[in-house]
Structures are given as C-alpha cells and as structure tokens.
Short mmCIF file of C-alpha atoms and ligand atoms in Angstrom, two decimals:
data_model
loop_
_atom_site.label_atom_id
_atom_site.label_comp_id
_atom_site.label_asym_id
_atom_site.label_seq_id
_atom_site.Cartn_x
_atom_site.Cartn_y
_atom_site.Cartn_z
CA MET A 7 50.00 -36.15 -35.12
CA ALA A 8 47.70 -39.02 -34.41
CA HIS A 9 49.24 -42.44 -34.32
CA ASP A 10 47.60 -45.73 -34.86
CA SER A 11 49.14 -48.07 -32.52
CA THR A 12 48.70 -51.06 -35.16
CA HIS A 13 51.15 -48.79 -37.20
CA ASP A 14 54.16 -50.43 -38.46
CA PRO A 15 56.68 -49.75 -35.81
CA GLU A 16 59.47 -49.11 -38.22
CA ALA A 17 57.38 -46.26 -39.87
CA LEU A 18 56.67 -45.04 -36.27
CA LEU A 19 60.38 -44.95 -35.52
CA GLN A 20 61.24 -43.27 -38.74
CA ASP A 21 58.67 -40.47 -37.95
CA ALA A 22 59.96 -39.96 -34.25
CA LEU A 23 63.50 -39.87 -35.46
CA ALA A 24 62.83 -37.47 -38.18
CA ARG A 25 61.02 -35.19 -36.05
CA VAL A 26 63.64 -35.46 -33.30
CA ALA A 27 66.16 -34.29 -35.86
CA THR A 28 64.18 -31.36 -36.86
CA ALA A 29 63.32 -30.28 -33.31
CA ASN A 30 65.28 -27.14 -32.75
CA ASP A 31 64.76 -26.27 -28.88
CA ALA A 32 64.22 -27.98 -25.53
CA ASP A 33 60.39 -27.49 -25.70
CA ALA A 34 60.16 -29.31 -29.05
CA LEU A 35 62.11 -32.26 -27.46
CA ARG A 36 59.80 -32.21 -24.34
CA ALA A 37 56.85 -32.50 -26.50
CA LEU A 38 58.10 -35.43 -28.59
CA ASP A 39 59.03 -37.13 -25.22
CA ARG A 40 55.31 -36.66 -23.98
CA GLU A 41 53.96 -37.74 -27.41
CA PHE A 42 56.04 -40.93 -27.55
CA LEU A 43 57.40 -42.08 -24.30
CA GLN A 44 55.38 -40.55 -21.63
CA LYS A 45 51.99 -42.02 -19.90
CA GLY A 46 49.28 -42.26 -22.65
CA GLY A 47 51.90 -41.90 -25.36
CA VAL A 48 52.48 -44.01 -28.49
CA VAL A 49 54.64 -46.59 -26.88
CA ALA A 50 52.26 -46.87 -23.96
CA SER A 51 49.43 -47.42 -26.07
CA ILE A 52 51.17 -50.19 -28.21
CA LEU A 53 51.95 -52.01 -24.83
CA ALA A 54 48.30 -51.60 -23.75
CA SER A 55 46.99 -52.90 -26.95
CA ILE A 56 48.95 -56.36 -26.30
CA PRO A 57 46.09 -58.19 -24.42
CA ASN A 58 44.01 -57.79 -27.39
CA LEU A 59 46.33 -59.26 -29.96
CA PRO A 60 46.42 -62.85 -30.99
CA PRO A 61 48.67 -64.67 -28.65
CA GLU A 62 51.31 -65.37 -31.35
CA LYS A 63 51.74 -61.67 -31.99
CA ARG A 64 52.19 -60.71 -28.40
CA LYS A 65 55.61 -61.33 -27.72
CA GLU A 66 57.09 -59.67 -30.85
CA THR A 67 54.95 -56.58 -30.46
CA GLY A 68 56.21 -56.14 -26.97
CA GLN A 69 59.82 -56.57 -28.00
CA ARG A 70 59.42 -54.02 -30.89
CA ALA A 71 57.45 -51.39 -28.60
CA ASN A 72 60.59 -51.68 -26.25
CA GLN A 73 63.12 -51.26 -28.96
CA LEU A 74 61.07 -48.21 -30.34
CA LYS A 75 61.22 -46.82 -26.75
CA VAL A 76 64.97 -47.28 -26.29
CA ALA A 77 65.67 -45.78 -29.85
CA ILE A 78 63.59 -42.78 -29.28
CA GLU A 79 64.86 -42.11 -25.97
CA ALA A 80 68.41 -42.29 -27.25
CA ALA A 81 67.80 -39.93 -30.05
CA LEU A 82 66.24 -37.41 -27.64
CA LEU A 83 69.30 -37.53 -25.34
CA GLU A 84 71.70 -37.12 -28.09
CA LYS A 85 69.58 -34.23 -29.69
CA LYS A 86 69.47 -32.55 -26.33
CA SER A 87 73.15 -32.34 -25.87
CA ALA A 88 73.78 -31.31 -29.39
CA LEU A 89 71.26 -28.31 -28.79
CA GLU A 90 73.06 -27.41 -25.47
CA GLY A 91 76.35 -27.65 -27.13
CA ALA A 92 75.17 -25.47 -29.91
CA SER A 93 73.94 -22.70 -27.53
CA LEU A 94 77.05 -22.60 -25.68
CA ASP A 95 78.85 -22.18 -29.03
CA ALA A 96 76.61 -19.38 -29.89
CA GLU A 97 77.14 -17.64 -26.66
CA ARG A 98 81.00 -17.85 -26.89
CA ALA A 99 80.80 -16.68 -30.35
CA GLY A 100 78.79 -13.59 -29.27
CA GLY A 101 80.81 -10.46 -29.03
CA ASP A 102 80.08 -10.01 -25.24
CA PHE A 103 81.55 -13.39 -23.97
CA ASP A 104 84.34 -12.84 -21.55
CA ALA A 105 85.88 -16.05 -20.41
CA THR A 106 87.84 -14.13 -17.69
CA LEU A 107 84.79 -13.11 -15.80
CA PRO A 108 84.34 -14.69 -12.36
CA ALA A 109 81.54 -17.25 -12.33
CA ALA A 110 78.44 -16.69 -10.25
CA ARG A 111 79.12 -17.26 -6.70
CA GLU A 112 77.16 -19.60 -4.89
CA ALA A 113 75.15 -18.15 -1.95
CA ARG A 114 76.59 -19.46 1.38
CA GLY A 115 75.07 -19.34 4.77
CA SER A 116 77.00 -18.41 7.90
CA LEU A 117 77.10 -19.99 11.35
CA HIS A 118 74.30 -18.95 13.74
CA PRO A 119 75.37 -16.58 16.31
CA ILE A 120 74.67 -19.06 19.03
CA THR A 121 76.99 -21.57 17.38
CA GLN A 122 79.64 -18.97 16.95
CA VAL A 123 79.54 -18.19 20.67
CA THR A 124 79.37 -21.63 21.61
CA ARG A 125 82.39 -22.67 19.74
CA GLU A 126 84.38 -19.76 20.97
CA LEU A 127 83.63 -20.85 24.52
CA GLU A 128 84.26 -24.42 23.76
CA ASP A 129 87.90 -23.42 22.52
CA LEU A 130 88.28 -21.22 25.59
CA PHE A 131 87.25 -23.90 28.07
CA THR A 132 89.04 -26.67 26.29
CA SER A 133 92.22 -24.74 26.52
CA MET A 134 91.74 -24.64 30.37
CA GLY A 135 91.47 -28.28 30.34
CA TYR A 136 87.55 -28.71 30.47
CA THR A 137 85.76 -31.46 28.46
CA VAL A 138 82.87 -30.57 26.38
CA LEU A 139 79.81 -32.66 27.23
CA ASP A 140 76.27 -33.38 25.94
CA GLY A 141 73.15 -34.72 27.51
CA PRO A 142 69.67 -35.58 26.49
CA GLU A 143 67.03 -32.67 25.84
CA VAL A 144 64.21 -35.12 26.91
CA GLU A 145 65.20 -35.78 30.42
CA LEU A 146 64.13 -37.85 33.39
CA ASP A 147 62.60 -35.72 36.32
CA TRP A 148 65.21 -37.38 38.46
CA TYR A 149 68.11 -35.66 36.58
CA ASN A 150 66.38 -32.38 36.03
CA PHE A 151 65.06 -31.94 39.56
CA GLU A 152 65.29 -34.67 42.15
CA ALA A 153 69.14 -35.35 41.81
CA LEU A 154 69.67 -31.72 41.99
CA ASN A 155 68.15 -31.44 45.51
CA ILE A 156 64.76 -30.25 44.14
CA PRO A 157 62.17 -32.85 45.32
CA LYS A 158 58.62 -32.97 44.10
CA ASP A 159 56.95 -30.49 46.08
CA HIS A 160 59.94 -28.11 46.40
CA PRO A 161 58.94 -24.42 45.65
CA ALA A 162 61.92 -23.99 43.33
CA ARG A 163 60.19 -26.00 40.71
CA ASP A 164 57.66 -22.93 40.28
CA SER A 165 60.47 -20.93 38.69
CA GLN A 166 61.10 -23.34 36.06
CA ASP A 167 57.88 -24.09 34.48
CA THR A 168 58.26 -27.37 32.76
CA PHE A 169 56.93 -29.25 29.75
CA TYR A 170 55.96 -32.68 30.86
CA CYS A 171 56.31 -35.63 28.44
CA ASP A 172 54.33 -38.36 30.11
CA LYS A 173 51.43 -38.71 32.34
CA ASP A 174 53.04 -39.69 35.45
CA GLY A 175 55.55 -36.60 35.20
CA LYS A 176 58.60 -38.69 35.06
CA VAL A 177 59.85 -37.40 31.72
CA VAL A 178 60.30 -33.66 31.00
CA LEU A 179 62.07 -31.38 28.48
CA ARG A 180 65.10 -30.27 30.47
CA THR A 181 64.70 -26.94 31.94
CA HIS A 182 68.33 -26.21 32.25
CA THR A 183 71.59 -27.91 31.48
CA SER A 184 72.24 -28.76 35.11
CA PRO A 185 70.95 -32.33 34.81
CA VAL A 186 74.24 -32.97 33.18
CA GLN A 187 76.06 -32.35 36.40
CA VAL A 188 74.72 -35.44 37.99
CA ARG A 189 75.22 -37.58 34.42
CA ALA A 190 78.85 -36.24 34.39
CA MET A 191 79.57 -37.14 37.94
CA GLU A 192 78.07 -40.73 37.17
CA ARG A 193 80.36 -41.18 34.27
CA ILE A 194 83.64 -39.50 34.86
CA LYS A 195 85.77 -39.87 38.00
CA PRO A 196 86.86 -36.86 39.81
CA PRO A 197 88.79 -34.66 39.49
CA PHE A 198 87.23 -33.20 36.25
CA ARG A 199 86.19 -30.08 34.62
CA ALA A 200 83.35 -29.90 32.10
CA ILE A 201 81.17 -27.62 30.14
CA VAL A 202 77.81 -28.31 28.69
CA PRO A 203 76.52 -26.28 26.13
CA GLY A 204 72.88 -26.94 24.97
CA LYS A 205 69.27 -26.40 24.54
CA VAL A 206 66.77 -26.02 27.40
CA PHE A 207 62.98 -25.63 27.43
CA ARG A 208 60.51 -23.86 29.61
CA GLN A 209 56.71 -23.23 29.54
CA GLU A 210 56.73 -19.56 29.04
CA SER A 211 54.60 -16.84 27.81
CA THR A 212 57.01 -15.46 25.24
CA ASP A 213 57.98 -11.89 25.17
CA ALA A 214 61.15 -9.88 24.11
CA SER A 215 63.08 -11.53 26.88
CA HIS A 216 61.32 -14.91 27.42
CA GLU A 217 61.37 -17.74 24.95
CA HIS A 218 60.29 -21.30 25.51
CA THR A 219 63.47 -22.70 23.96
CA PHE A 220 66.89 -21.14 24.58
CA HIS A 221 70.51 -21.93 25.25
CA GLN A 222 72.72 -22.27 28.13
CA MET A 223 76.15 -23.45 29.09
CA GLU A 224 76.50 -25.38 32.26
CA GLY A 225 79.88 -25.47 33.75
CA LEU A 226 81.02 -28.01 36.55
CA VAL A 227 84.45 -28.41 38.27
CA VAL A 228 85.06 -31.20 40.86
CA GLY A 229 88.22 -31.56 42.38
CA LYS A 230 90.12 -31.47 45.93
CA ASP A 231 89.60 -28.22 47.91
CA VAL A 232 87.89 -26.54 45.20
CA SER A 233 86.93 -22.98 46.57
CA VAL A 234 84.66 -19.86 45.51
CA GLY A 235 88.01 -18.30 44.46
CA HIS A 236 88.28 -20.83 41.80
CA LEU A 237 84.93 -19.97 40.73
CA ILE A 238 85.46 -16.34 40.45
CA GLY A 239 88.66 -16.97 38.56
CA ALA A 240 86.96 -19.04 36.07
CA MET A 241 84.15 -16.67 35.48
CA LYS A 242 86.53 -13.82 35.13
CA THR A 243 88.44 -15.70 32.48
CA LEU A 244 85.11 -16.59 30.79
CA LEU A 245 84.14 -12.81 30.65
CA ARG A 246 87.54 -11.81 29.25
CA GLY A 247 87.14 -14.41 26.60
CA VAL A 248 83.67 -13.13 25.50
CA PHE A 249 84.12 -9.40 25.75
CA GLY A 250 87.99 -9.36 24.95
CA ARG A 251 89.08 -7.44 28.03
CA ASP A 252 89.02 -7.78 31.81
CA ILE A 253 85.42 -7.20 33.20
CA GLU A 254 84.70 -6.35 36.75
CA VAL A 255 82.50 -8.78 38.57
CA ARG A 256 80.47 -8.88 41.80
CA LEU A 257 78.78 -11.73 43.75
CA ARG A 258 75.33 -11.47 45.34
CA PRO A 259 73.80 -14.17 47.15
CA GLY A 260 71.56 -16.27 44.84
CA TYR A 261 69.38 -19.38 45.63
CA PHE A 262 69.56 -22.51 43.87
CA PRO A 263 68.86 -25.84 45.68
CA PHE A 264 71.79 -27.62 43.98
CA VAL A 265 74.49 -25.02 45.28
CA GLU A 266 75.43 -23.78 48.72
CA PRO A 267 76.57 -21.28 48.85
CA GLY A 268 74.81 -19.98 45.70
CA PHE A 269 75.51 -16.73 43.98
CA GLU A 270 74.44 -14.36 41.02
CA LEU A 271 77.45 -13.21 39.43
CA ASP A 272 77.07 -9.72 37.73
CA ALA A 273 79.38 -8.13 35.36
CA ARG A 274 80.09 -4.52 34.87
CA CYS A 275 78.17 -3.34 31.92
CA PRO A 276 80.64 -3.59 28.89
CA PHE A 277 78.67 -1.16 26.98
CA CYS A 278 78.50 2.09 29.30
CA LYS A 279 80.23 3.86 32.10
CA SER A 280 77.22 5.34 33.97
CA GLY A 281 73.88 3.41 32.81
CA CYS A 282 72.36 2.41 29.51
CA SER A 283 69.31 0.60 28.25
CA VAL A 284 71.33 -2.71 28.17
CA CYS A 285 72.27 -2.63 32.01
CA LYS A 286 68.78 -0.91 32.78
CA GLN A 287 70.83 2.17 33.98
CA SER A 288 72.46 -0.07 36.82
CA THR A 289 75.96 -0.51 35.20
CA TRP A 290 75.58 -4.09 36.28
CA ILE A 291 74.35 -6.97 34.20
CA GLU A 292 73.11 -10.19 35.85
CA LEU A 293 74.76 -13.03 33.75
CA LEU A 294 75.95 -16.06 35.52
CA PRO A 295 74.15 -18.01 38.33
CA CYS A 296 76.89 -20.13 40.15
CA GLY A 297 77.82 -21.67 43.38
CA MET A 298 79.53 -24.56 45.02
CA VAL A 299 78.09 -27.69 44.50
CA HIS A 300 75.62 -28.86 47.19
CA PRO A 301 76.91 -32.11 48.89
CA ASN A 302 73.56 -33.78 48.18
CA VAL A 303 74.12 -33.44 44.38
CA LEU A 304 77.45 -34.98 44.88
CA LYS A 305 76.08 -37.75 46.49
CA SER A 306 73.38 -38.15 43.85
CA GLY A 307 76.30 -38.46 41.39
CA GLY A 308 78.06 -41.16 43.58
CA ILE A 309 80.77 -38.70 44.71
CA ASP A 310 81.77 -38.51 48.22
CA PRO A 311 81.30 -34.83 49.59
CA GLU A 312 83.90 -35.37 52.57
CA GLU A 313 86.55 -35.91 50.01
CA TRP A 314 85.58 -33.80 46.93
CA SER A 315 84.04 -30.35 46.23
CA GLY A 316 83.30 -28.22 43.31
CA PHE A 317 81.80 -25.37 41.71
CA ALA A 318 79.14 -24.96 39.14
CA PHE A 319 77.80 -22.16 36.79
CA GLY A 320 74.87 -21.78 34.34
CA LEU A 321 75.78 -19.25 31.77
CA GLY A 322 72.59 -18.00 29.77
CA LEU A 323 74.22 -18.35 26.15
CA SER A 324 71.22 -16.88 24.54
CA ARG A 325 71.44 -13.82 26.82
CA LEU A 326 75.08 -13.54 26.34
CA VAL A 327 74.71 -13.51 22.35
CA MET A 328 72.11 -10.89 22.81
CA LEU A 329 74.15 -8.72 24.88
CA ARG A 330 77.22 -9.25 22.60
CA THR A 331 75.32 -8.47 19.46
CA LYS A 332 72.89 -6.12 21.05
CA ILE A 333 69.76 -8.10 19.81
CA ASP A 334 66.75 -6.85 21.58
CA ASP A 335 64.29 -9.57 21.23
CA VAL A 336 65.34 -13.13 22.24
CA ARG A 337 62.63 -14.42 19.72
CA HIS A 338 64.85 -13.43 16.78
CA LEU A 339 67.32 -16.06 17.57
CA LEU A 340 65.32 -19.21 16.77
CA SER A 341 62.89 -17.50 14.39
CA GLY A 342 64.76 -18.99 11.50
CA ASP A 343 64.17 -15.55 9.57
CA LEU A 344 66.98 -15.02 7.09
CA ARG A 345 66.71 -11.34 7.32
CA PHE A 346 68.00 -11.72 10.94
CA LEU A 347 70.44 -14.45 10.09
CA GLU A 348 72.25 -12.93 7.23
CA GLN A 349 73.57 -10.21 9.61
CA PHE A 350 75.96 -12.45 11.13
N1 LIG B 272 70.43 -24.11 36.35
C1 LIG B 272 70.26 -22.87 36.87
C2 LIG B 272 69.08 -22.26 36.16
O1 LIG B 272 68.89 -22.43 34.91
C3 LIG B 272 71.60 -22.09 36.85
C4 LIG B 272 72.62 -22.54 37.74
C5 LIG B 272 73.59 -23.35 37.15
C6 LIG B 272 72.69 -22.12 38.91
C7 LIG B 272 74.47 -23.80 38.10
C8 LIG B 272 73.74 -22.44 39.80
C9 LIG B 272 74.74 -23.45 39.31
O2 LIG B 272 68.48 -21.31 36.58
#
C-alpha cells in the first residue's frame, strides 16, 4: 500500500494496527516492519519531510512520527509473541507431542588430544613436586640460543631452522621450550623442579613427520647432587604415566650444547615385540632428548654450578600424542579439521 507522508498520522496508525492484528505469520510481521519502520519506510519518510514543512509544524510532526513508531513497534512485538505462543499451543495439542522426550542435545566439542596429554602430564609431574611454567613463544635470541650455550655461529643452530622476527635477528619464534630453563633459573631459587609444556616453531618443509608448529614439554630439575640416576628415574615414571605400564628404556649419547653429558633416551616400542611400523622395525622409539644441565647454562641463569647441578629433558609432546593415538601424520594435529578432532 502506498502511503502519503502528509497523511493524518492517526489514520496511518489505525491502518498499521489493523494490519498487524490480521497478520498471521512471522513473514507478514516482517513485511509490516519493513513497510513502516525500516529505512525508507513510512516513519522514515515522515521524518525526512520535516525540513520542508513550515517551521511551526515541524516539532509536532516529529513527535507524532515518533509516537507512531513506538506504537507500531509495540504492536508488532506483541503480535509476534502471540503467534509464537499459538504455534506452541498447536504443537502441544497435536497427537504426536510427547513432553517426556529428551530435548535435542547441544553438540559439544572435546579437548584436543595435545591438551589431554598435556593435562595428564601436568597432573603426573605436579604430583611429584614439579611446578608448571610458561614462557613466551616470541623469544629473544639470548634465551633461545645464547644463554643455552649456542653462540651465534655455532653449528647447532643449523638443526633448528628459525623464524626470525626482526632485522637484527634478536627476536625469534622459539624453536624449543628450553629457553624457559634459563627464565626459570632467573625467577626461582634452587632447588626446584619444573615442566614447561608449550608450542614451538621451526622453519620446516612440512611432511608427515615435520610441521612448522608443534608441541614440546621441557623438564628441568635443579638441586644438590642431582645425577643421571635421578634423570632416568624421572623418565621411567613419565613413560609409566603415559603408557600405563613400565617401559624399558636405553640411553644413547646425544649432543645438545646445553647439556653435558647429553643423551637420547629411547623407549621400548609399546606396540610390538619384534618390530613394527611405529618403531621402524627396531623395537626402540627415540622419544626423549635429555641430559645434565651444562654449567654454562646454570651460569646464564645466575646459578653457581659449583654448588648446584641439574637435569633437563625435552619431551616431544606432538610425537608422543601421535604414538599414543597412532596418528600417522603430524599435520593432522593443528589442521583444525573437525573430522579428525571429533575422534578424540
Ligand atoms: N631442546 C632440545 C630440542 O628441542 C631438546 C632437549 C631438551 C635436549 C632438554 C636436552 C635437554 O631438540
């Protein structure tokens, strides 16, 4: 219906109210809303005409337009809830209505497998007196390398291809959780035990076993007379917690500039007796690089290596999750693909 904005507002209101009263579904109400209230609608065009009216009429016209708007809004709202109520009543009165049926369940997500394993390990380690620490993902070169006994031109930098964040190469995305070792030493007085789960980043060509972003969990214990025996004990406890039973381990020499001696700790493959695809037919799985904290690192953290010693380990959390859940491609983990995530 075309409206003339010079129409008597009272007549407009009666017209609108009558049509709201006879509207019998939500679509009809929406159409009336559009016609009267929305941009370009009746009320808007009345308001737009005000500047062309003689000055003494402007105020009154403005007020009336507003009254019209408020009254129509209220009528629409009331009719909307009446229609909704009626449709509910009709549904209830229908023969197939059953108030005892359970309501539709809302879909709920689940914790990411990395979060699940992280929380389990946090529980396990806090029960052994460890503190859970955090550290920055955007890290200074100092903490990521230098303070860990890896100077600028050290060849060990080649094994951790780095994302640099500034021109001078002073700020990097951390390539491991080890920088938090020195940050922890600066903040906490020894003796202490800490774990640091978190995200790390490397400049990688990605494939089934390499991803630019993955998760590690650092462990650090500083105390008096801490020995390799303590290290092995802690690692066995960790594996028992993760796999639910005792797992045989072996130590091989491993090189990391921030530990001395350094080891690769291998775990007996939990999935086979004589070789399988997970352990690449070797029955051993390389899982835990670790070692005794290098005196230079203790010094970087302001701790006297004559008085204190410690061990550190760098658990590959992403790798552990893959092992435990038999995921064959690391890229699934951070893909955000619901078909993958819904399995956990
Ligand atoms: N930070 C090392 C890495 O990411 C692992 C490591 C941690 C080794 C602690 C020894 C001790 O490769």
